[in-house]
Each structure stands twice: as structure tokens, then as C-alpha cells.
XYZ file of C-alpha atoms in Angstrom:
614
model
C -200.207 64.903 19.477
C -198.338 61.628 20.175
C -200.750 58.619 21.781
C -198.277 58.767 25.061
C -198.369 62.568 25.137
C -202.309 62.316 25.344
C -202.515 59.956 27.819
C -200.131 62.004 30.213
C -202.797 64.934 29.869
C -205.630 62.539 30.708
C -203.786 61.391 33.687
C -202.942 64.850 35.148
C -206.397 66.509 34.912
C -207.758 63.285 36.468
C -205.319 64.130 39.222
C -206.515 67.664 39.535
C -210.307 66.640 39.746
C -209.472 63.996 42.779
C -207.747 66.945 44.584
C -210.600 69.434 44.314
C -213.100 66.548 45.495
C -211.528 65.010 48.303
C -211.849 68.217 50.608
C -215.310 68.026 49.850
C -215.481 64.399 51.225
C -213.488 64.865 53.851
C -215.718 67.673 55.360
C -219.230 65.096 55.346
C -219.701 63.697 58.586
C -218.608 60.190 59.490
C -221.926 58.227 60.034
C -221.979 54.660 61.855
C -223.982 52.555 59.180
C -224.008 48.689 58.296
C -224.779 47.929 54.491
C -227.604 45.077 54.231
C -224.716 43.074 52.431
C -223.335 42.996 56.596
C -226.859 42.846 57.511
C -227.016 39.323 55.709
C -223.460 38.193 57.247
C -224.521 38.673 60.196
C -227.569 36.459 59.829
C -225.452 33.738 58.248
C -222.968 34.168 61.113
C -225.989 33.503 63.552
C -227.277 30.784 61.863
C -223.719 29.230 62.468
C -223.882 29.942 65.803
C -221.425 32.622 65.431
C -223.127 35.125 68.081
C -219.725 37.266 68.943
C -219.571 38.172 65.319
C -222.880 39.184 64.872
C -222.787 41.491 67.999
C -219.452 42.877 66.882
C -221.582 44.474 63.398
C -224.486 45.393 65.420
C -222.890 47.064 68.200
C -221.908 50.131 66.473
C -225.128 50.642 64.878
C -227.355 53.776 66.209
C -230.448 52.550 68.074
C -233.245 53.259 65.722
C -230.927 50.831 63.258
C -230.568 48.304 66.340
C -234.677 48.433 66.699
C -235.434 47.727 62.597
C -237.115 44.473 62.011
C -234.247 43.224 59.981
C -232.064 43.858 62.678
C -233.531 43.514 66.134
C -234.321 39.933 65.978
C -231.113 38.669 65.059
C -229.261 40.946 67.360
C -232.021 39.977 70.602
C -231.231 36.203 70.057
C -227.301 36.748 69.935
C -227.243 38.435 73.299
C -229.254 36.204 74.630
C -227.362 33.277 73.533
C -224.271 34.727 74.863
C -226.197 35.688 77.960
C -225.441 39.187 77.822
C -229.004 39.831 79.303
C -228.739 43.396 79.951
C -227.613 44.329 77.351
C -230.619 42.552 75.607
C -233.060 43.790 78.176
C -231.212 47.656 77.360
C -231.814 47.151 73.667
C -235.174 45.593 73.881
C -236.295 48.360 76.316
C -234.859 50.946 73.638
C -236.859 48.791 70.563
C -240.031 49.067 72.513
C -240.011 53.313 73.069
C -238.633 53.832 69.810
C -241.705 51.450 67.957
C -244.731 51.605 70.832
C -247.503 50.652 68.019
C -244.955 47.548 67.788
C -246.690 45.169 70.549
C -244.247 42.057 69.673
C -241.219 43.976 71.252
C -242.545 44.281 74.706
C -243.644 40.274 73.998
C -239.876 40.105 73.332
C -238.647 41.998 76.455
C -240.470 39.764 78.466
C -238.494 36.450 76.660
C -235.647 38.558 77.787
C -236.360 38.052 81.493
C -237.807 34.456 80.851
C -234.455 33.739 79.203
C -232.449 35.138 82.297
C -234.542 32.651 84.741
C -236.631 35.803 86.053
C -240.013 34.570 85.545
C -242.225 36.747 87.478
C -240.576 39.361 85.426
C -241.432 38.256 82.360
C -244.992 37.316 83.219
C -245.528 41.145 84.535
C -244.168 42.353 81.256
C -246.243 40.173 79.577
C -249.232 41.336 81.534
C -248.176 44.721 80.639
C -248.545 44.098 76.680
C -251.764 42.736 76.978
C -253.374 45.578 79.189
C -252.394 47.792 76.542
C -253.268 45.723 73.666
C -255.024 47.232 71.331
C -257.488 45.675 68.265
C -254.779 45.378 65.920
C -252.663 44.155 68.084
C -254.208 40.933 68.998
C -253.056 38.754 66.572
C -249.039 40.170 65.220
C -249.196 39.529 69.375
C -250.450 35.805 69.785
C -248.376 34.753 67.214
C -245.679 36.138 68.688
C -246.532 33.990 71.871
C -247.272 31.218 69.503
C -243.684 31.003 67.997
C -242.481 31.547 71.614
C -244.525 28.153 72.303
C -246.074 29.675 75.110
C -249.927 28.413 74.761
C -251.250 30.018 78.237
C -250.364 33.614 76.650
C -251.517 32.925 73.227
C -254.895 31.870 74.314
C -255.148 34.918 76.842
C -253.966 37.396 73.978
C -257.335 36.092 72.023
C -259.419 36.271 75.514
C -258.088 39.428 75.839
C -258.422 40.628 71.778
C -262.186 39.051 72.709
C -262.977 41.327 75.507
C -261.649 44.066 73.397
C -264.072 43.206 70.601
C -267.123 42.815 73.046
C -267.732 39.794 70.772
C -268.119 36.228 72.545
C -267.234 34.668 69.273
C -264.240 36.519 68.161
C -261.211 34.642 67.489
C -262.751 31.451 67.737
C -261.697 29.830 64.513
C -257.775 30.791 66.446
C -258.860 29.136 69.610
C -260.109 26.210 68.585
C -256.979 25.716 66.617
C -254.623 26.267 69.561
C -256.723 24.620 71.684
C -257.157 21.535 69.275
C -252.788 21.843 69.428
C -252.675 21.486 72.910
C -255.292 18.781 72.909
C -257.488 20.588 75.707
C -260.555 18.808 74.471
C -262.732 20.081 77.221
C -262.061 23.761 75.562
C -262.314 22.786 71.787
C -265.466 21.290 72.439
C -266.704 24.657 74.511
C -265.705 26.696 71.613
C -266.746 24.476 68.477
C -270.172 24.189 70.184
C -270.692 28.055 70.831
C -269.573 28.954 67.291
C -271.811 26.896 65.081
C -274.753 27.842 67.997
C -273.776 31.736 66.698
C -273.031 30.801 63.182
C -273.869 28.022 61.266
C -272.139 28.831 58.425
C -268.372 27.693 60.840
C -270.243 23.959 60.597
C -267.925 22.489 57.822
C -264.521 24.687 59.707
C -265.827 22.920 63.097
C -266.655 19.550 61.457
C -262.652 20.092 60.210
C -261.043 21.052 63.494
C -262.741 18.494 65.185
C -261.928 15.743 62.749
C -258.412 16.765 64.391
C -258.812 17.029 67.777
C -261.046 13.623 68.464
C -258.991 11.481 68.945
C -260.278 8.784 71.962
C -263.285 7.385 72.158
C -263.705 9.234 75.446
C -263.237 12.689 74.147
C -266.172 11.563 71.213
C -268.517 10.321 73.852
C -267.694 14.169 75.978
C -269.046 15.715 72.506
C -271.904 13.389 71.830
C -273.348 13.921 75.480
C -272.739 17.528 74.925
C -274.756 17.807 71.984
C -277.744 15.406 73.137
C -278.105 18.299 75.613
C -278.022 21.076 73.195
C -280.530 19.487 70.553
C -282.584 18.624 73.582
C -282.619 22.102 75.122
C -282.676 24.238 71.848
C -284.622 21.667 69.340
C -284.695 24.755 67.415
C -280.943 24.795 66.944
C -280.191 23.108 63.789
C -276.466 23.275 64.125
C -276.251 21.096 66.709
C -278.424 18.267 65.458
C -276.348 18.694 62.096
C -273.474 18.859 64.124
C -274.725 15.434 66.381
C -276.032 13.456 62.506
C -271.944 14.216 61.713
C -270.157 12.836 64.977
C -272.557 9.712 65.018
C -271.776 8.849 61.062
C -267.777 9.317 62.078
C -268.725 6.666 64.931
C -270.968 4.367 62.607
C -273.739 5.132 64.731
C -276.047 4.779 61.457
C -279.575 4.515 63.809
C -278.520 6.915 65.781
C -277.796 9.256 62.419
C -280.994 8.228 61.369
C -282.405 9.537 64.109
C -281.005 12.867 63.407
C -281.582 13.037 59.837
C -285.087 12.219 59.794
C -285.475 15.256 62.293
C -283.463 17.472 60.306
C -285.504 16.490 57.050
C -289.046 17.302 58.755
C -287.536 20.434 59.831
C -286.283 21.447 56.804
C -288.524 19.564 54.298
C -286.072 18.491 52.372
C -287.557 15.494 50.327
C -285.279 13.158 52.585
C -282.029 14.028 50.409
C -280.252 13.907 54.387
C -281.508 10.689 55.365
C -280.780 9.143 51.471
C -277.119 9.727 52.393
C -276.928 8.243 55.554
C -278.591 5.132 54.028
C -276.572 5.270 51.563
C -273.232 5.348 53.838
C -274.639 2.666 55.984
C -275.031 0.515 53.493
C -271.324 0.833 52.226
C -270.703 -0.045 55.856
C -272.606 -3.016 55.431
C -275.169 -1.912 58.117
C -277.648 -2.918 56.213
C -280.804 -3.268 58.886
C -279.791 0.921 59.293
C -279.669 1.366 55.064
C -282.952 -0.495 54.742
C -284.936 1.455 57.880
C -283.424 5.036 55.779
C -284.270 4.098 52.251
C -287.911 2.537 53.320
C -288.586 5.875 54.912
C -287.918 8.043 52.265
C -289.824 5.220 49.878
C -293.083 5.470 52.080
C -292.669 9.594 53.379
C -292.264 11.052 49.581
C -293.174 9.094 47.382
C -293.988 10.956 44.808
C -291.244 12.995 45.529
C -287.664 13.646 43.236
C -285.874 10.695 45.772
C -288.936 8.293 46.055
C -288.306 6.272 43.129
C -284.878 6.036 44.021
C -285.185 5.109 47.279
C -287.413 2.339 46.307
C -284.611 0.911 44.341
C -282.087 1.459 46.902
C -284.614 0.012 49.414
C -284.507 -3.784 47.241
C -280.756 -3.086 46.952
C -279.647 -2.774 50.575
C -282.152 -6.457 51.331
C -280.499 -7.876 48.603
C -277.079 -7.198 49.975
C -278.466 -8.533 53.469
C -279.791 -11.316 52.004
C -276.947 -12.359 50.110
C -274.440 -11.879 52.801
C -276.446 -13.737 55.569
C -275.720 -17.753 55.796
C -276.768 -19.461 54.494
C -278.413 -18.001 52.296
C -282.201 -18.255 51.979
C -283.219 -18.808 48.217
C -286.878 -18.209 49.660
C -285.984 -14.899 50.149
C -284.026 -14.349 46.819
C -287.057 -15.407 44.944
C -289.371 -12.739 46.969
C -286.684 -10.267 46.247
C -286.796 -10.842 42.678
C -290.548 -10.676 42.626
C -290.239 -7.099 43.993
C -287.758 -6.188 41.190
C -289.560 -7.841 38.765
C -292.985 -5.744 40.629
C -291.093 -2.443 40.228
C -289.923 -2.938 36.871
C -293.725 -3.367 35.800
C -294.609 0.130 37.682
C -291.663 1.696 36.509
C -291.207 0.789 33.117
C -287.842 -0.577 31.919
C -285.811 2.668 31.449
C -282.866 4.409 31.519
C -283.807 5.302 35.216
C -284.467 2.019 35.862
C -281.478 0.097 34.321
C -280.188 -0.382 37.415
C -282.707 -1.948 38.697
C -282.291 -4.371 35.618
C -278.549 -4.928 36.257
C -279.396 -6.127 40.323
C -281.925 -8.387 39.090
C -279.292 -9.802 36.699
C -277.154 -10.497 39.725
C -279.396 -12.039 41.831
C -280.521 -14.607 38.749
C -276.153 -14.953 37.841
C -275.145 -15.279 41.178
C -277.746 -16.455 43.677
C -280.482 -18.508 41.322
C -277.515 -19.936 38.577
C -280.261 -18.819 35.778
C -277.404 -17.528 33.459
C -279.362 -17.168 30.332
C -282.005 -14.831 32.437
C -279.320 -12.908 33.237
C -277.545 -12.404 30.028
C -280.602 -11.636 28.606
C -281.270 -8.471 31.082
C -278.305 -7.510 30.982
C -277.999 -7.513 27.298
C -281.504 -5.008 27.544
C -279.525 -2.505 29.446
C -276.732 -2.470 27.408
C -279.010 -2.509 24.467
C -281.400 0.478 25.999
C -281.696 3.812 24.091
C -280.267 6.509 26.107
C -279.121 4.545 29.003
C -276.088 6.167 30.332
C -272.435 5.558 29.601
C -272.031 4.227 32.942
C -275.233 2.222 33.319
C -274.028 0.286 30.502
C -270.363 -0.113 30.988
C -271.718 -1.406 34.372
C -273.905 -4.007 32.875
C -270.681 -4.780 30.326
C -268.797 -5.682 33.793
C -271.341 -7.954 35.124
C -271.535 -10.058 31.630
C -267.765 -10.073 32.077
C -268.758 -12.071 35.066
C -270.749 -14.110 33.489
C -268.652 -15.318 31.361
C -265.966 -15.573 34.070
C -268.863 -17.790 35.328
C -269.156 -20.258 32.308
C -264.985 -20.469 32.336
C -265.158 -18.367 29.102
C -262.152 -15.902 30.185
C -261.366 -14.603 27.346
C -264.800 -13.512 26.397
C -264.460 -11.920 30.096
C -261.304 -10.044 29.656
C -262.645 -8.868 26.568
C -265.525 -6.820 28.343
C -263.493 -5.749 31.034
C -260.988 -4.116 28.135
C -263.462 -2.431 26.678
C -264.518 -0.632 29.377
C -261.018 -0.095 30.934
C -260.802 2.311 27.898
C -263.604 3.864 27.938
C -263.654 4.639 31.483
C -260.052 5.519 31.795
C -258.896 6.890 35.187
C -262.517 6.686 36.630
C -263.650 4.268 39.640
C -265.303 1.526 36.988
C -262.494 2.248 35.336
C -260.312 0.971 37.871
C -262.446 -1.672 38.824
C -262.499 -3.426 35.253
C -259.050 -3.299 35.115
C -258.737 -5.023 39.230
C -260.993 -7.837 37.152
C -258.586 -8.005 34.638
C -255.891 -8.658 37.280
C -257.888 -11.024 39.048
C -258.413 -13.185 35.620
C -254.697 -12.956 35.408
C -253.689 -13.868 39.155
C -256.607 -17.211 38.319
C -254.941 -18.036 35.558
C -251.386 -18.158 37.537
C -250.178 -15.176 35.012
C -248.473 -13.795 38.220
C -246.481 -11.306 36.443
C -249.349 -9.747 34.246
C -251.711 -9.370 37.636
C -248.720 -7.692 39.396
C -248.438 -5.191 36.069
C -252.267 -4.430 36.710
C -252.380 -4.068 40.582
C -248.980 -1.929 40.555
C -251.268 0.947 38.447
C -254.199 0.117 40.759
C -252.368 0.761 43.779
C -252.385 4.133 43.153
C -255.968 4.452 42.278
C -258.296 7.405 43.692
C -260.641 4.978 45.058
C -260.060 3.955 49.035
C -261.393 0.278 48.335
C -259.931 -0.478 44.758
C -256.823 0.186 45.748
C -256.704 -1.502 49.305
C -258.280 -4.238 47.223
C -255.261 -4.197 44.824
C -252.669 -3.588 47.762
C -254.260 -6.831 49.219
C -253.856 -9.015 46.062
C -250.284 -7.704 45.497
C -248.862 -8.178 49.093
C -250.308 -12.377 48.246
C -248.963 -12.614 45.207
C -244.913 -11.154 46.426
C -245.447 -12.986 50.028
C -246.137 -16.510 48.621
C -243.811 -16.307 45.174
C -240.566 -15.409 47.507
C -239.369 -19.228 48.599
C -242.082 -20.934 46.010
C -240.490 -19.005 43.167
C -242.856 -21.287 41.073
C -245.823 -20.128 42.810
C -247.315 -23.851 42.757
C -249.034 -23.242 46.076
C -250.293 -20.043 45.068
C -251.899 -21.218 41.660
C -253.521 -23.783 43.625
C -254.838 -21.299 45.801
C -255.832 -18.860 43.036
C -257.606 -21.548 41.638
C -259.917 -22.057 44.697
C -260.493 -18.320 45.073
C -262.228 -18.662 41.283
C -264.501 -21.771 42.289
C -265.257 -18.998 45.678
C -266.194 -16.427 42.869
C -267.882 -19.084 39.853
C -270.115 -19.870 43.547
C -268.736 -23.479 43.923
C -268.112 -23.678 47.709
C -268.280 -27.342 47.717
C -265.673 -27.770 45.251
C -263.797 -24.755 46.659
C -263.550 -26.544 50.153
C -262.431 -29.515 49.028
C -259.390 -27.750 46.852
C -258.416 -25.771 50.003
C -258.306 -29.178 51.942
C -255.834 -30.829 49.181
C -253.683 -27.696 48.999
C -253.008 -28.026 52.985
C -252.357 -31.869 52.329
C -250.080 -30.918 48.901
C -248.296 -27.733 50.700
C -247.887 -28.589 54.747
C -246.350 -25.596 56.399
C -246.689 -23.339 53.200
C -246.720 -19.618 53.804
C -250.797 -19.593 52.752
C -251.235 -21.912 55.235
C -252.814 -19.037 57.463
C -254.871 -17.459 54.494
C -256.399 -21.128 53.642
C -257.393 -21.594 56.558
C -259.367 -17.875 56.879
C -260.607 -18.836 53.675
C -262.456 -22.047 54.665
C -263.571 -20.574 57.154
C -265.553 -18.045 55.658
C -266.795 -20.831 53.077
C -267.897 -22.926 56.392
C -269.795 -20.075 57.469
C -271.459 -19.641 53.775
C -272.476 -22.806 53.934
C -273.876 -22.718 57.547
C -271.210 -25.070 59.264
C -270.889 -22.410 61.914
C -269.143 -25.058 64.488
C -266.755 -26.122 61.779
C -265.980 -22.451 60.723
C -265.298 -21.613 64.284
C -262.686 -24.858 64.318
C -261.318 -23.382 61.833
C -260.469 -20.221 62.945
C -259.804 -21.270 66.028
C -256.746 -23.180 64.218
C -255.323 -19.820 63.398
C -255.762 -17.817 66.432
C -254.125 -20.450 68.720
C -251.268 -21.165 66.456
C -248.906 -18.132 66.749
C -247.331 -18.652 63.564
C -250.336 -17.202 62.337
C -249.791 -13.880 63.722
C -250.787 -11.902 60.537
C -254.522 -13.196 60.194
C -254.758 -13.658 64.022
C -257.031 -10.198 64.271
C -258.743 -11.488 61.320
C -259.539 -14.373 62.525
C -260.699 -13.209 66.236
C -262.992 -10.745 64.507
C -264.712 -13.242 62.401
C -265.061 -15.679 65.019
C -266.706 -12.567 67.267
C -269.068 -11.679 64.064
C -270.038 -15.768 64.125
C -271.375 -15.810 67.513
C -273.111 -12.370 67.394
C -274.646 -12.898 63.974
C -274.957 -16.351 63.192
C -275.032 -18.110 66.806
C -276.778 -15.157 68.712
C -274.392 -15.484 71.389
C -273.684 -12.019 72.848
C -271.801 -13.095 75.703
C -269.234 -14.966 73.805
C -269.383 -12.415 71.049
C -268.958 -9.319 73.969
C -265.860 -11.599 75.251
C -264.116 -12.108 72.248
C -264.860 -8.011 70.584
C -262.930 -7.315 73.825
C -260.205 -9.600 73.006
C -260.005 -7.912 69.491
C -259.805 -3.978 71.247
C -256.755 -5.705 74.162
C -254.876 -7.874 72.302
C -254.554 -5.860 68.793
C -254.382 -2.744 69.457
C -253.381 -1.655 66.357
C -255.903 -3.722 63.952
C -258.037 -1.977 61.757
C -260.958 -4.104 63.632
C -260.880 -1.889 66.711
C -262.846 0.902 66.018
C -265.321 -1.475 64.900
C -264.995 -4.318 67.909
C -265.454 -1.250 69.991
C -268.677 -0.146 68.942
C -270.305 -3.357 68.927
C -268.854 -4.463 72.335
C -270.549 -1.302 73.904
C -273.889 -2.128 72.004
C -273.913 -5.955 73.181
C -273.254 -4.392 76.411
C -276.191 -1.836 76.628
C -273.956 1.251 76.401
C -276.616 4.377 75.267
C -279.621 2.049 74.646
């Protein structure tokens, strides 16, 4: 057969099949359907704001196809936005008897009348849907009220769900998340109290939520009265004195923790492992009377227990922090202090446990006595000790850095700090060896290298390294911009190592010729803070308040003015034992910088110098 001939044959039989099928087709029924391909247009077309279009594919559609989840929704908001209300309240009213177990559609018939302006409508249809609410109804429903951002329903779908559960708890955790979103504090506290008095194990979720939803220092005194009551009235309650030792730890309220803890710990008998960590957290806050009264009573109460060694250390550590950091500074006290190290040492035994112990009294002989061959030579015994940890001795390997920063050997310094920059690779003494190696750099004028090290440090894990990087960075860029030479700054940097090698005399003296060398600098504002602290070091209390008193009456100053007023508050509370002045000037702190990080803490200590829950 020729190729044409075939391919006439082909064609005609595939002629012949067409006509015997077509009848067939022609006798099915014509049914109204959308494919989901139109399904999706439409959406698109509503998401352009296209409503007539969408309305025009769903019209034709049967009712049961209307009332489908992919469909309804789309086809509701359309009509509605075209305000074609009846016709949405006629296809809403058909979604809700064709899908009754479907709760969400009667929530949506009501937005139907709320969208049409017929309010008491739509609050008896929502009425309606929550008398018939059933179990597993409660929440598909209150998150339908939730996206409708209508709070007053979503919180009395829960009561209701509640009721329905006969369960005075249930729901909770959902409550005290709305209610924490509509900040009704007087509610989240009800709630966050009544949960953790049912079930203690919701502490850490309630310690969460209200982390959130505290946010004045009103709505934390509402919850600390609240919770006196409770530990007062149910003493056998734990939750709410574990509950009370958290809130007063967020407020710095370390005797007031302490309080707390200790009760917890003879409740529990807990070897004091509680009242160790508030210590321990006062301390870092530099509340060190709190950190010495926690640490002392674990040190006398268990002794012989698994913390009473180490509280015994911690115990020296917190006074020597006190001591060091009150002016002037009493050497009569340093040498008592290193008596008791030396006292514990001889009980102890020179250890691996008790390296650290070693490494303090290294410190206080470096840095507060100027015997630097004493403490090389105990240092050198910890880094020396047989199984002494990793970190016990990298940590004694950063102090001899020190030292040798100290003796103006900064190579031998940077050396140390290298070593364990390596070892201790993205770890906290990791970081902190290489914020030394930084400083070195920034003391040396290297501005460059130091901004290399603090750009890494910046976004270090720990809080304090890198606000302590930030710091150094933002006074290295502000002060190089117009002195591209950074003269002023290297003159500066230079002081801050005579501050850190413990020369204050010298150290005052520079910061007096750089205002002389550099009048109207841009670290004009910074020397002066700095002098001021060295004044108060030193005991000059009068001259440090002078000082200070240059910035905060000099508006040019604006950046260290909060500083400033906050040290000059701390001067006459701590040093001068003025509380009136001190009271006065906290206040000025809380009205005229709002915004200061010194707030929270002016706060506290204004209401304490002014007898607020003493």
C-alpha cells in the first residue's frame, strides 16, 4: 500500500470512532463544576481585589461546592466586600446546615451581620455558636474569633469550652496568652496564679508568659503583693514562693530572693543549691552585701555538705569584690582577706578544687598589694597543678597575661592571651582573651587591629563581652572620624592602661594634660567620666562630684549625661551617706532619661531610700 493511501485509512476510521462516541457524550448530563485550576484564579483574582470576578466563578457552583473550605472563604469575603450582604448571609446560612459539626461557619454568619453594621445580630449569632459549642469545638472556634480580632469572644469561647470541661484550669495556657495580648494584667495575673497553685509543673510556661506581659513597674508590684498573700496564706504552696524568689530576682530584689530561697531550701532540703544561685546572681549584679549574706549561709547551714566548700570560696570572693570596689580601698581589709584565703587553702589543701581559690589570691597580691612575684608564683602552681581543669588553668594563663600587661611586658601578655584564644575557641574565656588582645591593641594605638578583634567580639554569645566590645568599638569610630590620626585617642588609651597597670595618680594627671592638649575634643565628655571615677577611687568624693557635675550641666555632653547623674547619685548614697541628695538625684535619673539603661536600677533604689516595702 502507498504511505498516502495508508494514512487516508487511518484518517477515516478515526472519523468513524468520533461519530459512534459523540452520541454517547452528548447523552451525560451537563453538570455545573469549577476545576481547582478556577478555584486558584479566583483566589488570585481576590487577592487583587478583583471581587466581581471571583463571584462570577462561584456563582454557578451548586451549594455543597459553595460551602467547601476551599471555596467558602474566598467567596464570603468577596460578597462582603462588594456588600452584597444577603447574598453572603444566604450562602453562609446554607454553609452552616449543610456542615453543622463546622462551628466556624455560624462564627462567620455572625461577621456577616457585623460587616452589614447589624451588631446585635451578630452578637446573638454569636451567642448562638457558643450555646451549642461542643468540646471539640472550643478551640477551631476561638481561633476563629481570634483571626476575627475579636478578644471579648475569644476569651468567652475558652470560659465557655471551661464550663464545658467542668475544669477550672482548662484552657489556661490560651488565656493567659490572649489575655497577656490584650495586656489585661489584672486577668493574666488571676490565671498565672491559679495554674501553678493547680500545677506546678506550668511554673517555667507562667514564668514565660509573664516575662511578656510585665511590663510597668506597677503591674510587677500588683503580682508581688499578690503572691506575699498566697505564700502567706498557703505556706504550704511551693509554687508561689518559687513563683515570688522569680519576680523578686527579675526586680533585683536579691534580700528579698533570699528570703524566699532560704525558705524554699528548708522546705525542700536541698543542700542550699537555690540560695547558691541567687548569691551567685547577686553578686554579678554587684549586690554584694546580698551575695555575701547567701554564700555565708550555705557556708555555716551545710557545711559538710556537696555546696559548703564552695560556698566558702564564693563567700571570700563576693568580700573581695566589695572590698575592692569600695573607696578607697582599705588595704587593712585586703590583708584580712588574704589571711582567710591563705586559712582556707591550709584546710583545704591546694587542689584542683581549690585552684580557684589560688587564682583570687593571685589577684588580690597583683592588683591590690603590688606583690607581683607572689602572684606569679601562685599562679604559676595552678597552671602547674596535676589535673586542674582546662579552664582553671587557661584562667590562671589570663591573669599572668595581666601581669605582664602590669610590668609593660605586652608582648609576653599577648602571648598568653593567644594561647588561650585557641584553645578556648568560641567559648566565653575564649572571647574574653581575645577582648584583652584588643584592648593591648587599642593601648598600643593599633586602632585598626583592635577594631579587627572587637568586630568578631561583637557578635559574641556572651551579654557582657560583647557590650564590652560594642563599647570599645563605638570609642574607637567616634573619636578617629575628624582626628583621623587618633592623637587624642592614643592619649586617652594610654591613660585607660595606667587605670588598668593601677596608677591613678599618674592616670589623673594624663587625663588633665589631654584636656589642656585637646580643648573641645570629642572625648572631652568621656575624660571627664573617667576622672571622675579615678577621684572617687582615690576618695576625693567632692572633687569627683565637680567633676561630674562638669558634664551634666554642660549640654554638649548629652551622651554621658545619664552616666554621669547616676554616678553622682551612687556617690552620695554610697560614699557620702546622703540619702536625701541621693533619693533627689535617682529621681532625676527615672524623669529626665527615660530611656537610660539606669532606670530600672535608679528606680529600685529610689523606692528603697524612700522606705517603699521595708
Amino acid at each position: 500500500m502507498r504511505p498516502y493511501s495508508f494514512l487516508i485509512a487511518a484518517s477515516l476510521l478515526i472519523a468513524a470512532s468520533l461519530l459512534t462516541v459523540a452520541p454517547a457524550l452528548a447523552q451525560q448530563p451537563t453538570k455545573s463544576w469549577v476545576p481547582m485550576s478556577s478555584t486558584a484564579l479566583a483566589q488570585d483574582y481576590a487577592s487583587r481585589g478583583e471581587h466581581e470576578k471571583v463571584v462570577f466563578l462561584f456563582e454557578k457552583l451548586s451549594a455543597e461546592e459553595q460551602a467547601s473550605l476551599a471555596v467558602f472563604p474566598v467567596y464570603l469575603n468577596s460578597l462582603q466586600a462588594l456588600k452584597r450582604y444577603k447574598e453572603a448571609e444566604k450562602i453562609a446560612k446554607k454553609a452552616v446546615k449543610l456542615r453543622p459539626e463546622d462551628a466556624t461557619l455560624g462564627v462567620a454568619l455572625g461577621g456577616v451581620y457585623a460587616a452589614a453594621g447589624d451588631k446585635p445580630a451578630a452578637d446573638k449569632q454569636w451567642q448562638k455558636v457558643l450555646t451549642q459549642l461542643t468540646t471539640a469545638q472550643v478551640v477551631p472556634v476561638a481561633t476563629e474569633f481570634g483571626r476575627r480580632e475579636l478578644p471579648e469572644w475569644t476569651e468567652r469561647t475558652y470560659l465557655r469550652g471551661r464550663a464545658l470541661a467542668k475544669n477550672d484550669t482548662e484552657y489556661a495556657p490560651q488565656l493567659i496568652q490572649l489575655y497577656t495580648q490584650t495586656q489585661n494584667q489584672p486577668q493574666v495575673l488571676a490565671e498565672t496564679l491559679h495554674l501553678v497553685a493547680q500545677d506546678e509543673k506550668q511554673l517555667p510556661f507562667v514564668r514565660n508568659m509573664l516575662q511578656n506581659a510585665l511590663r510597668e513597674e506597677k503591674d510587677f508590684d500588683a503580682l508581688e503583693k499578690l503572691l506575699l498573700t498566697a505564700t502567706q496564706e498557703h505556706p504550704d504552696q511551693s509554687a508561689y514562693s518559687e513563683l515570688l524568689l522569680w519576680l523578686q530576682v527579675q526586680r533585683k530584689d536579691f534580700s528579698g530572693a533570699l528570703v524566699q530561697a532560704r525558705a524554699l531550701d528548708r522546705r525542700s532540703q536541698s543542700a542550699g543549691v537555690q540560695v547558691m544561685g541567687v548569691a551567685a546572681i547577686a553578686q554579678q549584679n554587684k549586690d554584694y552585701e546580698s551575695a555575701i549574706d547567701g554564700f555565708a549561709y550555705v557556708a555555716k547551714e551545710y557545711r559538710s555538705g556537696p555546696y559548703g566548700n564552695l560556698a566558702r570560696q564564693r563567700l571570700l570572693q563576693a568580700r573581695e569584690a566589695q572590698v575592692s570596689t569600695t573607696y578607697p580601698v582599705d588595704l587593712t581589709k585586703v590583708r584580712a582577706l588574704v589571711t582567710e584565703y591563705e586559712q582556707l587553702l591550709a584546710e583545704l589543701g591546694r587542689t584542683p578544687d581549690t585552684a580557684p581559690v589560688l587564682r583570687n589570691l593571685a589577684n588580690l597580691y597583683a592588683f591590690q598589694l603590688n606583690d607581683r612575684p607572689k602572684a606569679m608564683t601562685l599562679l604559676q602552681q595552678v597552671i602547674d597543678m596535676p589535673r586542674a581543669s582546662d579552664e582553671v588553668i587557661d584562667e590562671a594563663k589570663v591573669t599572668q597575661g595581666d601581669l605582664y600587661l602590669l610590668k609593660g611586658e605586652p608582648w609576653e601578655a599577648t602571648l598568653l592571651y593567644s594561647q588561650v584564644e585557641k584553645s578556648h575557641k568560641d567559648s566565653p574565656l575564649g572571647y574574653e582573651a581575645k577582648l584583652r588582645n584588643a584592648r593591648l591593641s587599642y593601648y598600643a594605638g593599633d586602632f585598626k587591629l583592635a577594631q579587627s578583634h572587637l568586630d568578631i567580639l561583637k557578635e559574641a554569645t556572651t551579654r557582657e563581652i560583647a557590650n564590652d566590645a560594642m563599647q570599645l568599638s563605638l570609642l574607637i569610630q567616634d573619636n578617629t572620624v575628624e582626628d583621623t590620626l587618633g592623637l587624642g585617642l592614643k592619649a586617652y588609651a594610654a591613660v585607660e592602661q595606667l587605670v588598668f597597670q593601677n596608677k591613678i595618680p599618674e592616670a589623673i594627671k594624663g587625663l588633665d594634660a589631654l584636656l589642656e592638649k585637646f580643648p573641645g575634643h570629642s572625648l572631652s565628655d568621656d575624660t571627664y567620666y573617667l576622672k571622675a571615677q579615678l577621684q572617687r577611687r582615690t576618695g576625693d568624693f567632692p572633687g569627683a562630684i565637680a567633676t561630674l557635675e562638669r558634664i551634666t550641666n554642660n549640654p554638649k555632653y548629652d551622651v554621658l549625661s545619664d552616666d554621669a547623674l547616676f554616678l553622682l547619685a551612687r556617690i552620695q548614697e554610697e560614699d557620702l551617706k546622703d540619702k536625701g541628695k541621693a533619693q533627689e538625684l535617682y529621681n532625676q535619673v527615672i524623669v529626665k532619661y527615660p530611656g537610660s539603661i539606669y532606670v530600672a536600677e535608679a528606680r529600685k533604689r529610689f523606692r528603697r531610700l524612700r522606705g517603699d516595702g521595708v
